[in-house]
Coordinates of C-alpha atoms in Angstrom, one line a residue:
X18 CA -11.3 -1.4 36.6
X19 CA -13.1 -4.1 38.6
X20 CA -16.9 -4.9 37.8
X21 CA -20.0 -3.0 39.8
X22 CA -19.6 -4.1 43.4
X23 CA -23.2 -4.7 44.1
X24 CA -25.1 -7.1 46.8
X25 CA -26.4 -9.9 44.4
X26 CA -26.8 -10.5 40.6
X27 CA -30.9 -9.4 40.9
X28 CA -29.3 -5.9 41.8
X29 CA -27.0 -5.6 38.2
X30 CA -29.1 -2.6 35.9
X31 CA -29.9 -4.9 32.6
X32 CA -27.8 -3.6 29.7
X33 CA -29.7 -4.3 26.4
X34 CA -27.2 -4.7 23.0
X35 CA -28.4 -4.4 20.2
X36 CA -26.8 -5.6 17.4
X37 CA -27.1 -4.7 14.3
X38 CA -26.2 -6.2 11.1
X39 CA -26.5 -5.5 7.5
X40 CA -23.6 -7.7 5.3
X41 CA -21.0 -8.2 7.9
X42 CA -21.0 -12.3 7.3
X43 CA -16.8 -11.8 7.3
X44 CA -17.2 -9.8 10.8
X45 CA -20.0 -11.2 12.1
X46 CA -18.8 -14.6 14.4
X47 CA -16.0 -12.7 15.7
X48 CA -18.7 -9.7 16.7
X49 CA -21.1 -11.9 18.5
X50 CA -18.5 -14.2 20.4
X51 CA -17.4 -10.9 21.8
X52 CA -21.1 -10.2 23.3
X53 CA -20.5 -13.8 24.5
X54 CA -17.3 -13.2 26.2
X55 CA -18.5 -10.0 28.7
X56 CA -17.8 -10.5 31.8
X57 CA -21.4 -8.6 32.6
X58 CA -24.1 -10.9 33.5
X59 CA -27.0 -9.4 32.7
X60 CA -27.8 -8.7 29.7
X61 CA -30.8 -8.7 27.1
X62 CA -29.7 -9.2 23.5
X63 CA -31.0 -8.3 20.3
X64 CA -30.1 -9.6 17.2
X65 CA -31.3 -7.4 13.9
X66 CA -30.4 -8.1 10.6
X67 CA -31.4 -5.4 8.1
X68 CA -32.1 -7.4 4.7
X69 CA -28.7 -8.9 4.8
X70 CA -27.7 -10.1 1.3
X71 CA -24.1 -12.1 1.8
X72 CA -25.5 -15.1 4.3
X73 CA -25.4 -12.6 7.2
X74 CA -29.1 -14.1 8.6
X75 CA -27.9 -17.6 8.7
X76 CA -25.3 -16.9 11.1
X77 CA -27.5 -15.0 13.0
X78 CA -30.2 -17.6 13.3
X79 CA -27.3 -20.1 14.4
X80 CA -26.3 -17.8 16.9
X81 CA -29.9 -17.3 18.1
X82 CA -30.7 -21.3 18.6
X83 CA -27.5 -21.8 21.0
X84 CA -29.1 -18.4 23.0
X85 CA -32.8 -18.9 23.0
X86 CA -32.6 -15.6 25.5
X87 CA -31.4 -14.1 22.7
X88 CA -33.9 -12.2 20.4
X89 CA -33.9 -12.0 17.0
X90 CA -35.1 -10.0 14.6
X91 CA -35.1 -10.4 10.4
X92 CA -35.9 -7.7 8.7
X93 CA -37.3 -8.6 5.4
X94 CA -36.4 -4.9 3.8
X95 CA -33.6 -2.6 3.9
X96 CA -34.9 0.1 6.5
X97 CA -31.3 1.8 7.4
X98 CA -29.7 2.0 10.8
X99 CA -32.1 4.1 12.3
X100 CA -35.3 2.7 11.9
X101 CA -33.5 -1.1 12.4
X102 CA -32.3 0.3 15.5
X103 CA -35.7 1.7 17.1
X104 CA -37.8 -1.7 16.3
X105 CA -35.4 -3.4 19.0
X106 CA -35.3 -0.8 21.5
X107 CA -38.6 0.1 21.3
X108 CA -39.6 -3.6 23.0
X109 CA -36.5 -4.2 24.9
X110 CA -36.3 -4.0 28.7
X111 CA -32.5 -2.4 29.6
X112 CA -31.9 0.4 32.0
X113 CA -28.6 1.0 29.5
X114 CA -28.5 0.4 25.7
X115 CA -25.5 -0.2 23.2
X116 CA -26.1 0.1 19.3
X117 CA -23.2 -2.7 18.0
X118 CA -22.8 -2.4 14.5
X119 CA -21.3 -6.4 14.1
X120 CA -18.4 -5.5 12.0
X121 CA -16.9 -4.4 15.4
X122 CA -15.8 -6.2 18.4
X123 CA -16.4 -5.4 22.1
X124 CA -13.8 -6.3 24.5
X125 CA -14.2 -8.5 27.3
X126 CA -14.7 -6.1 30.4
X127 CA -16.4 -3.3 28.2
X128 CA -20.1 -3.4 29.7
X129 CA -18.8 -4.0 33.0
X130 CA -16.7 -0.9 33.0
X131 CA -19.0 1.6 31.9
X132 CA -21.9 0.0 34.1
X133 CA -19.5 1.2 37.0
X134 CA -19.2 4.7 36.1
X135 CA -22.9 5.0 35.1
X136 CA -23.2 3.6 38.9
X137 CA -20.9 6.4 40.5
X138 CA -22.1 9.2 37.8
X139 CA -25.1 11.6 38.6
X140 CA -28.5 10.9 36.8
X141 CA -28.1 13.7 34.6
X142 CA -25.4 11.4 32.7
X143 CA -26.9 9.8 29.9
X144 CA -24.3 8.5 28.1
X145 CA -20.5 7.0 28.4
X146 CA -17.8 6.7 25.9
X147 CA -14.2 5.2 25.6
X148 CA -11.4 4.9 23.4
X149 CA -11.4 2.3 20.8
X150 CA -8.6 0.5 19.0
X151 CA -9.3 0.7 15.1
X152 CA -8.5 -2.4 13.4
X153 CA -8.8 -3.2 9.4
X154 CA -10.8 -5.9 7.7
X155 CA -8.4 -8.7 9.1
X156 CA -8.6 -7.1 13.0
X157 CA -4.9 -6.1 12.7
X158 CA -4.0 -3.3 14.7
X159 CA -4.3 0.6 13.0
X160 CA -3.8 2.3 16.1
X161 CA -6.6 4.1 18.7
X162 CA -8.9 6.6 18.4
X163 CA -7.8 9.0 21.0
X164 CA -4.0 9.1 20.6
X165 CA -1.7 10.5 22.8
X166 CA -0.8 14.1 21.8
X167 CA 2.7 14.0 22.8
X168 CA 1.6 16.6 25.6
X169 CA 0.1 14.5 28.1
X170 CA -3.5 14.8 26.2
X171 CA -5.2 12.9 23.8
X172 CA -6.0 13.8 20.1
X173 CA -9.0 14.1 19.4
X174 CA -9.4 15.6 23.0
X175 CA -12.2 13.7 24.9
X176 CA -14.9 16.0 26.8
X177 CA -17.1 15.0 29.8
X178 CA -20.1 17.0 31.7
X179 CA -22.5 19.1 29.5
X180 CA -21.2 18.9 26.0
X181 CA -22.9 21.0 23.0
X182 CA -20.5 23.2 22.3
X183 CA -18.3 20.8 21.9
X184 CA -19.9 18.2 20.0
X185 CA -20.9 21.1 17.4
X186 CA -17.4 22.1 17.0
X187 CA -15.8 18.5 16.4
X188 CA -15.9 15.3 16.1
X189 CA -14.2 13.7 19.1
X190 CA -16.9 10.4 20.6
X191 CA -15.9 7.1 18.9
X192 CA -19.9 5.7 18.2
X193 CA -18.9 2.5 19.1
X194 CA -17.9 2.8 22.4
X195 CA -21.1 4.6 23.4
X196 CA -23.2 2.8 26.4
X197 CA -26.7 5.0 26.4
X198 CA -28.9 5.9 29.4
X199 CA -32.8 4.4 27.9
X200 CA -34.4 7.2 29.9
X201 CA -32.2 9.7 27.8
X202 CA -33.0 7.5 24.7
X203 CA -36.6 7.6 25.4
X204 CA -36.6 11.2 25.9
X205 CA -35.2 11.8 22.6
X206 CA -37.8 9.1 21.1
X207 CA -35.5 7.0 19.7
X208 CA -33.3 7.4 16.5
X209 CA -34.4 10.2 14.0
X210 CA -35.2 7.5 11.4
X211 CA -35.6 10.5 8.9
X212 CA -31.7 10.6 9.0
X213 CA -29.4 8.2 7.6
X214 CA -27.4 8.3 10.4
X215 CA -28.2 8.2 14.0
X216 CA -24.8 9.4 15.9
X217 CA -24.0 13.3 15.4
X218 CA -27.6 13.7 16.2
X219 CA -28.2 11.8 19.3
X220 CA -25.0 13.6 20.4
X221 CA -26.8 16.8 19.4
X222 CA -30.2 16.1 21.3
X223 CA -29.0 14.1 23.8
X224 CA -26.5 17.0 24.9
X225 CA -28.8 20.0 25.1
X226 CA -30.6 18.5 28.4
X227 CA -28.2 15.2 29.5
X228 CA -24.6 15.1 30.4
X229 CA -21.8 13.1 28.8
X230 CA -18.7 11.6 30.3
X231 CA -15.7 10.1 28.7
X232 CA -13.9 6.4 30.6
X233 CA -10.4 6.8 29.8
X234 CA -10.0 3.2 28.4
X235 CA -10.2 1.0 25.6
X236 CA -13.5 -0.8 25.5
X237 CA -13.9 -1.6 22.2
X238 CA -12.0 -2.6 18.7
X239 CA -13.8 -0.7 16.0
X240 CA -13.4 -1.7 12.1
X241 CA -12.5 0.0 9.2
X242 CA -13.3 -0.8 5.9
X243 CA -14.5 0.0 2.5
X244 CA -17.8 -0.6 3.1
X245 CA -18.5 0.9 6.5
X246 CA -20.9 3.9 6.6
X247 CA -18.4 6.8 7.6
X248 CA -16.6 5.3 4.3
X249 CA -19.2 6.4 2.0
X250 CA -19.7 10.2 3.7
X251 CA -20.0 12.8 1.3
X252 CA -20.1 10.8 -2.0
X253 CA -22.0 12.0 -4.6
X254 CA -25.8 10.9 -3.9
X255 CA -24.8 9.5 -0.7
X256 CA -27.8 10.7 2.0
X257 CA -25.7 11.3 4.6
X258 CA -24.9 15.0 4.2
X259 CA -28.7 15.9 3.6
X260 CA -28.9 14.3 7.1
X261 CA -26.0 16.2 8.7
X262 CA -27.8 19.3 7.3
X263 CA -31.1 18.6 8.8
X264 CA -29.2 17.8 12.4
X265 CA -27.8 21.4 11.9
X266 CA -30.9 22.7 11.6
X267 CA -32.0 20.9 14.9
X268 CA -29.0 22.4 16.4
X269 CA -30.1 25.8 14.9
X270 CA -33.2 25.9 17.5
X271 CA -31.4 24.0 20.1
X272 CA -28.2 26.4 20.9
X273 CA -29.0 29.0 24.1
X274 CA -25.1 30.6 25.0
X275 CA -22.6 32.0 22.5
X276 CA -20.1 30.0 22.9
X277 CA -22.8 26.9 21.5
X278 CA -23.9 29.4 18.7
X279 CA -19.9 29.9 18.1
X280 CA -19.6 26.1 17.8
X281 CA -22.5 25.7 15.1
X282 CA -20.8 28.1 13.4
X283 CA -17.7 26.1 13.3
X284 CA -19.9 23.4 12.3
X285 CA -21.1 24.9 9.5
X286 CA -18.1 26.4 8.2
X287 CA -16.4 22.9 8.0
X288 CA -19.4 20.8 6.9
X289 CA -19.7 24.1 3.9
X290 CA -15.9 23.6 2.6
X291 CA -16.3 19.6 2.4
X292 CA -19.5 20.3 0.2
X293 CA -18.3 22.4 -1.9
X294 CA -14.8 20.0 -2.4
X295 CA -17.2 17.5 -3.8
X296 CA -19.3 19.8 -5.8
X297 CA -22.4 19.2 -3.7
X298 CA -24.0 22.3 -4.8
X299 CA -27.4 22.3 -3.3
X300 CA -25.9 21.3 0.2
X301 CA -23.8 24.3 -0.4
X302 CA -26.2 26.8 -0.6
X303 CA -28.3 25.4 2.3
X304 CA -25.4 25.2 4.6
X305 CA -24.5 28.6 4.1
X306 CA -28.3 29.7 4.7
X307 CA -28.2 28.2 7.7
X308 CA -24.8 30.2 8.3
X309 CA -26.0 33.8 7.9
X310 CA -28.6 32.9 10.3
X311 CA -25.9 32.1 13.1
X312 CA -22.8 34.2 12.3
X313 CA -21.3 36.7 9.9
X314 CA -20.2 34.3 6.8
X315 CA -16.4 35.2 6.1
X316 CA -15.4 36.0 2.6
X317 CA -14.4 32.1 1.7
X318 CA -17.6 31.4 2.6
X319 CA -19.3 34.1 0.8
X320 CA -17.1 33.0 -2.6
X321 CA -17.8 29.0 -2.0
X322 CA -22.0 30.1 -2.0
X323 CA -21.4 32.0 -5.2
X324 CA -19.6 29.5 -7.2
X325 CA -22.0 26.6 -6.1
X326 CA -25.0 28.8 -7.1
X327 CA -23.4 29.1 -10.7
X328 CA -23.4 24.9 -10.8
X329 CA -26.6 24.4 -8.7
X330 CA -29.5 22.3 -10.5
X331 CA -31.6 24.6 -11.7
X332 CA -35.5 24.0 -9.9
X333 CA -38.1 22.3 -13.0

């Protein structure tokens, strides 16, 4: 796809990228030459380093003195992704917005591409997303996100226009790859930087009132490792299933049709059975609260609540 044919350079929408860093030293040079390498002109760049431990911030300040347009920001406490998040976009200037986590790596023609469809798309779209190639920790090849299905498809199946149901139901947008609309940003105030995660919920929010719309293409090479957030979902302690409950709950007062009340449903059902395989009790029992308020609970559901009550901590 060719870049946004457009009169003059003054005329390009600034994309602002901010990237976010929190122990990615191994990750991070290959992450930031990538922001270097776009073929897009215009854009603002933030640099955020959330309390890096592992010499993270020294890259980042190397990087930062070869830029000086570049901005960047040291955090001098661990605030999450969230919160890091909000205290660049709150000051920065760009008509479109990508959250880079720098353990990942944007290819060359990625802004360009999803400028042009933000271009040709209606102003009810507030958000485009791609395919990705996953790599590992050594950016070898693991294969893409959306594979093919063997059926002329893709697995998992990309959906475009207005979206809730769907992203209730599944899982199916690669974070990465996401290029956000600041007006739909703005609207939603930001991150939720009560969550410890931002992505399932801006798709939430985002969706009830703006449209989505998947570019068939690979933008971006996202990494997987060990230490990477989706890694750690649904360990014991880990916050991030509180989090998904609370979006749920957003969801709760957000769904208008049946077929979106059918698809928190589905939601529930799933996000109930992987609670209850690691014995998160208390998640258990509010996740199927939240159920009976939406649909009928099945009978699985109705034996995983009672089990988990018999384990749940008892309240002091």
């Amino acid at each position: 796809m060719s870049e946004p044919h457009l009169t003059s350079f003054a005329a390009l929408p600034l994309v602002t990228v901010v990237a976010l860093c929190h122990n990615h030293a191994p990750f991070l040079r290959e992450a930031l030459d990538s922001i270097l390498a776009q073929t897009y002109p215009n854009l603002e760049v933030w640099l955020v380093d959330d309390a890096s431990t592992d010499g993270s911030s020294a890259i980042l300040r190397e990087y930062a003195a070869r830029q000086p347009g570049w901005h960047l920001l040291l955090l001098p406490e661990n605030v999450g992704n969230c919160r890091a998040f909000n205290q660049a976009f709150r000051p920065s200037q760009g008509e479109f917005v990508i959250d880079f986590a720098t353990d990942d790596v944007l290819l060359p023609e990625r802004i360009a591409q999803q400028v042009q469809v933000f271009l040709a798309a209606d102003p009810s779209v507030g958000m485009v997303y791609s395919n990705a190639e996953l790599i590992d920790e050594q950016s070898q090849p693991l294969g893409l996100h959306h594979r093919p299905d063997g059926a002329g498809g893709l697995r998992p199946r990309p959906a475009s226009g207005w979206v809730l149901a769907d992203v209730l139901a599944r899982y199916f947008i690669s974070t990465p790859t996401m290029l956000m609309r600041r007006a739909c940003l703005e609207a939603l105030g930001g991150y939720d930087e009560t969550l410890a995660y931002e992505d399932f919920d801006f798709w939430v929010r985002a969706s009830r009132d703006w449209q989505f719309v998947y570019l068939d293409a690979v933008t971006t090479r996202k990494r997987k490792h060990p230490r990477s957030m989706s890694a750690k979902a649904y360990q014991a302690h880990d916050p991030y299933l509180a989090s998904t409950i609370r979006v749920c709950e957003k969801a709760l007062v957000l769904v208008r049709t049946p077929a979106e009340r059918a698809a928190l449903a589905t939601r529930l059902r799933w996000e109930l059975r992987q609670a209850a395989r690691r014995r998160r009790h208390t998640e258990v029992g509010a996740l199927y609260a939240l159920l009976r308020q939406v649909a009928r609970p099945g009978l699985p559901e109705w034996g995983l609540a009672r089990w988990s009550r018999l384990f749940a901590p008892k309240a002091s």
